[in-house]
DNA sequence: ATGACTGCAAATCGTTTGCACGGTA
DNA sequence: TACCGTGCAAACGATTTGCAGTCAT
């Protein structure tokens, strides 16, 4: 919540301005515990800030993401969405039926499949684990 | 490779025909150890089968996938791709630099980050684990 | 004035759909 | 004859780009 400060500081220290639009977008992201798609974010903003364009939302998300302030989700078969927080690590549980995404970041091992099923009532049919980074060739930039 | 039989059997037993186009698509998928995007698949086919449309590739992939004959990949930031094999379980290692995708399906625990780095030369910066299935409401169909 | 930031419209990319034709049961 | 499968063109949804106007330094 008071992350807000971090966002502002990081933006400024990286040479970017904290415009009203960016402020609105950031505050909207921070006040949602769910991750939001660009569209959802835009819709939620239009009420109070009718003039904000979807394009600006995309550009801001791209910027914040690049600065490491956002966590980008893209579960198989679902829309791309973002939430506040560092990006290095997130886990989700997706419903292939209704698309619900349950975030369980913080818990790791794959053995938790069974306990997840017990706790959430999900019937888990498959999973996907993705590590990302830089390969031997790309490491040295 | 001689999976080919399985594909044919499954198709027929599910009430679908094994057309020349489908045969070509299946054989192309089976002969690649990499996972392929619809576009890549189409390009690779056009040489020998100039008349196959991209749409047919999409429709066939969708069909085979629905029959459980394919494994669908969609790493964060990469294109959607498919390879032969059951879908319930796959792991990949993606290079954020060049897009290379290393498949390491078969090995599970997250603790393998370090050993993966050692073995592949990757610098791993983040990961994502996704379980999917059906939530309490969707389980009963 | 300069450069950053924005909004709009148009372009692009991957994917899906509508439709009419062709082959086969 | 009735369908299934196909190709083509068009529709679509998400995202990106070009461009010209605006704002703050």
Coordinates of C-alpha atoms (C1' of nucleotides) in Angstrom, one line a residue:
Chain A
X1 CA 0.0 0.0 0.0
X2 CA 2.6 2.5 1.0
X3 CA 4.6 0.9 -1.6
X4 CA 3.4 3.9 -3.5
X5 CA 6.5 5.6 -2.2
X6 CA 8.7 3.0 -3.7
X7 CA 7.1 3.3 -7.1
X8 CA 7.5 7.1 -7.1
X9 CA 11.1 6.9 -6.0
X10 CA 12.0 4.2 -8.5
X11 CA 10.3 6.1 -11.3
X12 CA 12.0 9.4 -10.5
X13 CA 15.4 7.9 -9.9
X14 CA 15.2 6.2 -13.2
X15 CA 14.5 9.4 -15.0
X16 CA 10.8 9.1 -15.5
X17 CA 8.0 11.4 -14.4
X18 CA 5.2 10.7 -12.0
X19 CA 2.4 12.0 -14.1
X20 CA -1.3 12.0 -13.0
X21 CA -2.0 9.1 -15.2
X22 CA 0.9 7.1 -13.9
X23 CA -0.1 8.0 -10.4
X24 CA -3.7 6.8 -11.0
X25 CA -2.5 3.6 -12.6
X26 CA -0.1 2.8 -9.8
X27 CA -2.6 3.5 -7.2
X28 CA -5.1 1.3 -8.9
X29 CA -2.6 -1.6 -9.1
X30 CA -1.6 -1.1 -5.5
X31 CA -5.1 -1.2 -4.2
X32 CA -6.0 -4.5 -5.9
X33 CA -5.0 -7.7 -4.3
X34 CA -5.9 -9.5 -7.6
X35 CA -3.7 -9.3 -10.6
X36 CA -5.3 -7.1 -13.3
X37 CA -5.3 -7.3 -17.1
X38 CA -4.6 -4.0 -18.9
X39 CA -8.2 -3.9 -19.9
X40 CA -9.5 -4.4 -16.4
X41 CA -7.1 -1.7 -15.1
X42 CA -8.2 0.7 -17.8
X43 CA -11.9 0.1 -17.1
X44 CA -11.4 0.7 -13.4
X45 CA -9.6 3.9 -14.1
X46 CA -12.0 5.4 -16.6
X47 CA -14.6 6.2 -13.9
X48 CA -12.4 8.6 -12.1
X49 CA -10.1 9.5 -14.9
X50 CA -12.2 9.4 -18.1
X51 CA -9.3 10.7 -20.2
X52 CA -6.8 7.9 -19.6
X53 CA -6.2 5.9 -22.7
X54 CA -5.8 2.2 -22.9
X55 CA -2.5 2.8 -24.7
X56 CA -1.2 4.7 -21.7
X57 CA -2.1 1.8 -19.5
X58 CA -0.1 -0.5 -21.7
X59 CA 2.9 1.8 -21.8
X60 CA 2.9 2.4 -18.1
X61 CA 2.6 -1.3 -17.4
X62 CA 5.5 -2.0 -19.7
X63 CA 7.5 0.7 -18.0
X64 CA 6.8 -0.4 -14.4
X65 CA 7.4 -4.0 -15.4
X66 CA 10.8 -3.1 -16.9
X67 CA 11.7 -1.3 -13.7
X68 CA 11.0 -4.5 -11.8
X69 CA 8.0 -3.0 -9.9
X70 CA 5.5 -5.4 -11.2
X71 CA 4.8 -9.1 -11.3
X72 CA 3.6 -10.3 -14.7
X73 CA 1.3 -13.3 -14.9
X74 CA 0.4 -15.3 -17.9
X75 CA -1.1 -18.6 -17.0
X76 CA -1.7 -21.0 -19.8
X77 CA -4.9 -20.1 -21.5
X78 CA -5.6 -17.0 -19.5
X79 CA -5.1 -13.4 -20.2
X80 CA -1.9 -11.5 -19.3
X81 CA -2.2 -9.7 -16.1
X82 CA -0.1 -7.7 -13.6
X83 CA 0.1 -7.0 -9.9
X84 CA 2.4 -5.1 -7.7
X85 CA 5.5 -6.8 -6.4
X86 CA 8.8 -8.3 -7.4
X87 CA 8.7 -10.6 -10.4
X88 CA 11.1 -13.3 -9.7
X89 CA 8.7 -15.7 -8.2
X90 CA 5.1 -16.5 -8.4
X91 CA 2.8 -19.5 -8.5
X92 CA -0.8 -19.8 -9.5
X93 CA -3.5 -22.2 -9.5
X94 CA -5.8 -21.8 -12.5
X95 CA -9.2 -23.2 -13.1
X96 CA -9.6 -24.5 -16.6
X97 CA -13.3 -24.2 -16.2
X98 CA -14.0 -20.6 -15.0
X99 CA -10.5 -19.1 -15.3
X100 CA -10.2 -18.3 -11.7
X101 CA -6.6 -17.8 -10.7
X102 CA -5.6 -18.5 -7.1
X103 CA -2.2 -17.1 -6.1
X104 CA -0.2 -19.1 -3.7
X105 CA 3.2 -17.5 -4.1
X106 CA 5.3 -18.2 -1.1
X107 CA 4.8 -21.9 -1.1
X108 CA 7.0 -24.0 -3.2
X109 CA 7.4 -27.7 -3.6
X110 CA 5.5 -29.6 -6.2
X111 CA 4.6 -32.1 -3.5
X112 CA 2.0 -29.5 -2.4
X113 CA -0.3 -30.6 -5.2
X114 CA -2.2 -32.9 -2.8
X115 CA -2.4 -30.3 0.0
X116 CA -3.5 -27.7 -2.5
X117 CA -6.3 -30.0 -3.7
X118 CA -7.4 -30.6 -0.1
X119 CA -7.3 -26.9 0.8
X120 CA -8.8 -25.3 -2.3
X121 CA -11.2 -28.0 -3.5
X122 CA -9.5 -27.9 -6.9
X123 CA -9.1 -31.0 -8.9
X124 CA -5.6 -30.6 -10.3
X125 CA -5.1 -32.1 -13.7
X126 CA -1.8 -30.7 -14.8
X127 CA 0.9 -28.3 -13.9
X128 CA 3.7 -26.3 -15.5
X129 CA 6.9 -25.1 -13.9
X130 CA 8.9 -22.4 -15.7
X131 CA 12.3 -21.2 -14.9
X132 CA 13.5 -18.2 -16.8
X133 CA 16.7 -16.3 -17.0
X134 CA 19.6 -16.0 -19.4
X135 CA 21.3 -18.8 -21.2
X136 CA 25.1 -19.2 -21.5
X137 CA 25.2 -17.0 -24.6
X138 CA 23.0 -14.3 -23.2
X139 CA 24.5 -14.0 -19.7
X140 CA 27.3 -11.7 -20.7
X141 CA 24.7 -9.4 -22.2
Chain B
X1 CA 8.0 -41.8 -33.6
X2 CA 5.9 -44.8 -34.1
X3 CA 3.5 -43.0 -31.9
X4 CA 2.0 -42.3 -35.3
X5 CA -0.1 -45.4 -34.7
X6 CA -1.4 -44.0 -31.5
X7 CA -2.4 -40.8 -33.2
X8 CA -4.2 -42.6 -36.0
X9 CA -6.0 -45.0 -33.6
X10 CA -7.1 -42.2 -31.2
X11 CA -8.4 -40.1 -34.1
X12 CA -10.4 -42.9 -35.6
X13 CA -11.7 -44.2 -32.4
X14 CA -12.9 -40.7 -31.6
X15 CA -14.8 -40.5 -34.8
X16 CA -12.4 -38.3 -36.8
X17 CA -10.8 -39.0 -40.1
X18 CA -7.1 -39.4 -40.8
X19 CA -6.9 -37.1 -43.8
X20 CA -3.7 -36.4 -45.8
X21 CA -3.4 -33.0 -44.2
X22 CA -3.8 -34.4 -40.7
X23 CA -1.3 -37.1 -41.5
X24 CA 1.2 -34.6 -42.7
X25 CA 0.7 -32.4 -39.6
X26 CA 1.0 -35.3 -37.2
X27 CA 4.1 -36.6 -38.9
X28 CA 5.7 -33.2 -38.7
X29 CA 5.0 -32.9 -35.0
X30 CA 6.3 -36.4 -34.4
X31 CA 9.5 -35.8 -36.2
X32 CA 10.4 -32.7 -34.2
X33 CA 11.9 -32.9 -30.8
X34 CA 11.3 -29.2 -30.3
X35 CA 7.9 -27.9 -29.7
X36 CA 6.6 -26.0 -32.7
X37 CA 4.3 -22.9 -33.1
X38 CA 1.4 -23.2 -35.5
X39 CA 3.3 -20.9 -37.8
X40 CA 6.5 -22.9 -37.7
X41 CA 4.5 -26.1 -38.3
X42 CA 2.8 -24.6 -41.3
X43 CA 6.0 -23.3 -42.8
X44 CA 7.6 -26.7 -42.5
X45 CA 4.7 -28.3 -44.2
X46 CA 4.2 -25.9 -47.1
X47 CA 7.3 -27.3 -48.8
X48 CA 5.9 -30.7 -49.3
X49 CA 2.2 -29.9 -49.1
X50 CA 1.8 -26.5 -50.6
X51 CA -2.0 -26.6 -50.3
X52 CA -2.2 -26.9 -46.5
X53 CA -3.7 -23.8 -45.0
X54 CA -2.6 -22.3 -41.7
X55 CA -6.2 -22.6 -40.5
X56 CA -6.1 -26.3 -41.0
X57 CA -3.0 -26.4 -38.8
X58 CA -4.8 -24.5 -36.1
X59 CA -7.8 -26.7 -36.3
X60 CA -5.8 -29.9 -36.3
X61 CA -3.7 -28.8 -33.3
X62 CA -6.8 -27.9 -31.5
X63 CA -8.3 -31.3 -32.2
X64 CA -5.2 -33.3 -31.3
X65 CA -4.8 -31.2 -28.2
X66 CA -8.4 -31.9 -27.2
X67 CA -7.8 -35.6 -27.7
X68 CA -4.9 -35.4 -25.3
X69 CA -2.3 -36.2 -27.9
X70 CA -0.4 -33.0 -27.6
X71 CA 1.4 -31.0 -25.0
X72 CA 0.8 -27.3 -25.1
X73 CA 3.4 -24.8 -24.1
X74 CA 3.1 -21.2 -23.4
X75 CA 6.1 -19.9 -21.5
X76 CA 5.8 -16.3 -20.3
X77 CA 6.6 -14.0 -23.1
X78 CA 7.0 -16.7 -25.7
X79 CA 4.7 -17.9 -28.4
X80 CA 2.3 -20.8 -28.0
X81 CA 3.7 -24.0 -29.2
X82 CA 3.0 -27.7 -29.2
X83 CA 4.8 -31.0 -29.2
X84 CA 3.7 -34.6 -29.1
X85 CA 3.1 -36.2 -25.8
X86 CA 0.7 -36.1 -22.9
X87 CA -0.2 -32.7 -21.5
X88 CA -0.4 -33.1 -17.8
X89 CA 3.1 -32.2 -16.9
X90 CA 5.8 -30.1 -18.4
X91 CA 8.6 -27.9 -17.3
X92 CA 10.7 -25.5 -19.3
X93 CA 13.6 -23.3 -19.0
X94 CA 13.3 -20.2 -21.0
X95 CA 16.0 -17.7 -22.0
X96 CA 14.7 -14.1 -21.6
X97 CA 17.4 -13.1 -24.0
X98 CA 17.1 -15.3 -27.1
X99 CA 13.9 -17.1 -26.3
X100 CA 15.5 -20.6 -26.3
X101 CA 13.3 -23.1 -24.5
X102 CA 14.9 -26.0 -22.8
X103 CA 12.5 -28.8 -21.8
X104 CA 13.3 -30.6 -18.7
X105 CA 10.1 -32.5 -18.1
X106 CA 10.6 -35.4 -15.8
X107 CA 12.5 -33.6 -13.1
X108 CA 10.5 -31.9 -10.5
X109 CA 11.4 -30.2 -7.4
X110 CA 12.1 -26.5 -7.3
X111 CA 15.3 -27.1 -5.5
X112 CA 16.7 -28.1 -8.8
X113 CA 17.2 -24.5 -9.7
X114 CA 20.9 -24.6 -8.6
X115 CA 21.6 -27.9 -10.4
X116 CA 19.9 -26.6 -13.5
X117 CA 22.1 -23.5 -13.5
X118 CA 25.1 -25.7 -13.1
X119 CA 24.2 -28.0 -15.9
X120 CA 22.8 -25.6 -18.4
X121 CA 24.8 -22.6 -17.8
X122 CA 21.7 -20.5 -17.4
X123 CA 21.5 -17.7 -15.0
X124 CA 18.0 -18.2 -13.6
X125 CA 16.3 -15.0 -12.5
X126 CA 12.7 -16.1 -11.9
X127 CA 10.3 -19.0 -12.2
X128 CA 6.7 -19.7 -12.3
X129 CA 4.8 -22.8 -11.3
X130 CA 1.4 -23.3 -12.5
X131 CA -1.1 -25.9 -11.4
X132 CA -4.3 -26.2 -13.3
X133 CA -7.5 -28.1 -13.1
X134 CA -11.0 -27.5 -12.0
X135 CA -12.2 -25.5 -9.0
X136 CA -14.8 -26.6 -6.6
X137 CA -17.6 -25.2 -8.7
X138 CA -16.4 -26.6 -12.0
X139 CA -15.4 -30.1 -10.8
X140 CA -19.0 -31.4 -11.2
X141 CA -19.0 -30.1 -14.7
Chain C
dA1 C1' 12.4 25.6 -27.0
dT2 C1' 13.2 20.8 -25.7
dG3 C1' 12.1 16.6 -24.6
dA4 C1' 8.9 13.6 -22.0
dC5 C1' 4.2 12.0 -22.0
dT6 C1' -0.2 11.4 -23.9
dG7 C1' -4.3 10.2 -26.8
dC8 C1' -6.1 8.8 -31.0
dA9 C1' -6.1 6.1 -35.1
dA10 C1' -4.1 2.8 -37.7
dA11 C1' -1.1 -1.2 -38.1
dT12 C1' 0.2 -5.7 -36.6
dC13 C1' 0.0 -10.4 -34.9
dG14 C1' -1.9 -14.6 -33.5
dT15 C1' -6.1 -16.8 -33.6
dT16 C1' -11.0 -17.8 -34.7
dT17 C1' -15.2 -17.8 -37.5
dG18 C1' -18.4 -17.8 -41.7
dC19 C1' -19.0 -19.8 -45.8
dA20 C1' -19.0 -22.3 -49.9
dC21 C1' -16.7 -26.2 -52.3
dG22 C1' -15.0 -31.1 -52.6
dG23 C1' -14.7 -35.8 -51.2
dT24 C1' -16.6 -39.7 -49.2
dA25 C1' -19.9 -42.7 -46.7
Chain D
dT1 C1' -27.8 -37.0 -50.3
dA2 C1' -25.7 -35.8 -45.9
dC3 C1' -21.4 -34.7 -43.6
dC4 C1' -16.9 -33.9 -42.5
dG5 C1' -12.9 -31.6 -43.5
dT6 C1' -10.7 -27.9 -46.1
dG7 C1' -9.3 -23.3 -48.0
dC8 C1' -10.1 -18.6 -48.4
dA9 C1' -11.4 -14.3 -46.7
dA10 C1' -13.0 -11.7 -43.2
dA11 C1' -13.6 -10.9 -38.3
dC12 C1' -11.5 -10.5 -33.8
dG13 C1' -9.0 -9.3 -29.6
dA14 C1' -4.8 -8.1 -27.6
dT15 C1' -0.9 -5.3 -28.2
dT16 C1' 2.2 -2.0 -30.6
dT17 C1' 3.4 1.9 -33.5
dG18 C1' 3.1 6.5 -35.9
dC19 C1' 2.1 10.9 -35.3
dA20 C1' 0.8 15.3 -33.8
dG21 C1' -0.7 18.0 -29.7
dT22 C1' 0.4 19.1 -24.7
dC23 C1' 2.8 19.9 -20.6
dA24 C1' 6.6 20.9 -17.5
dT25 C1' 11.2 22.2 -17.3

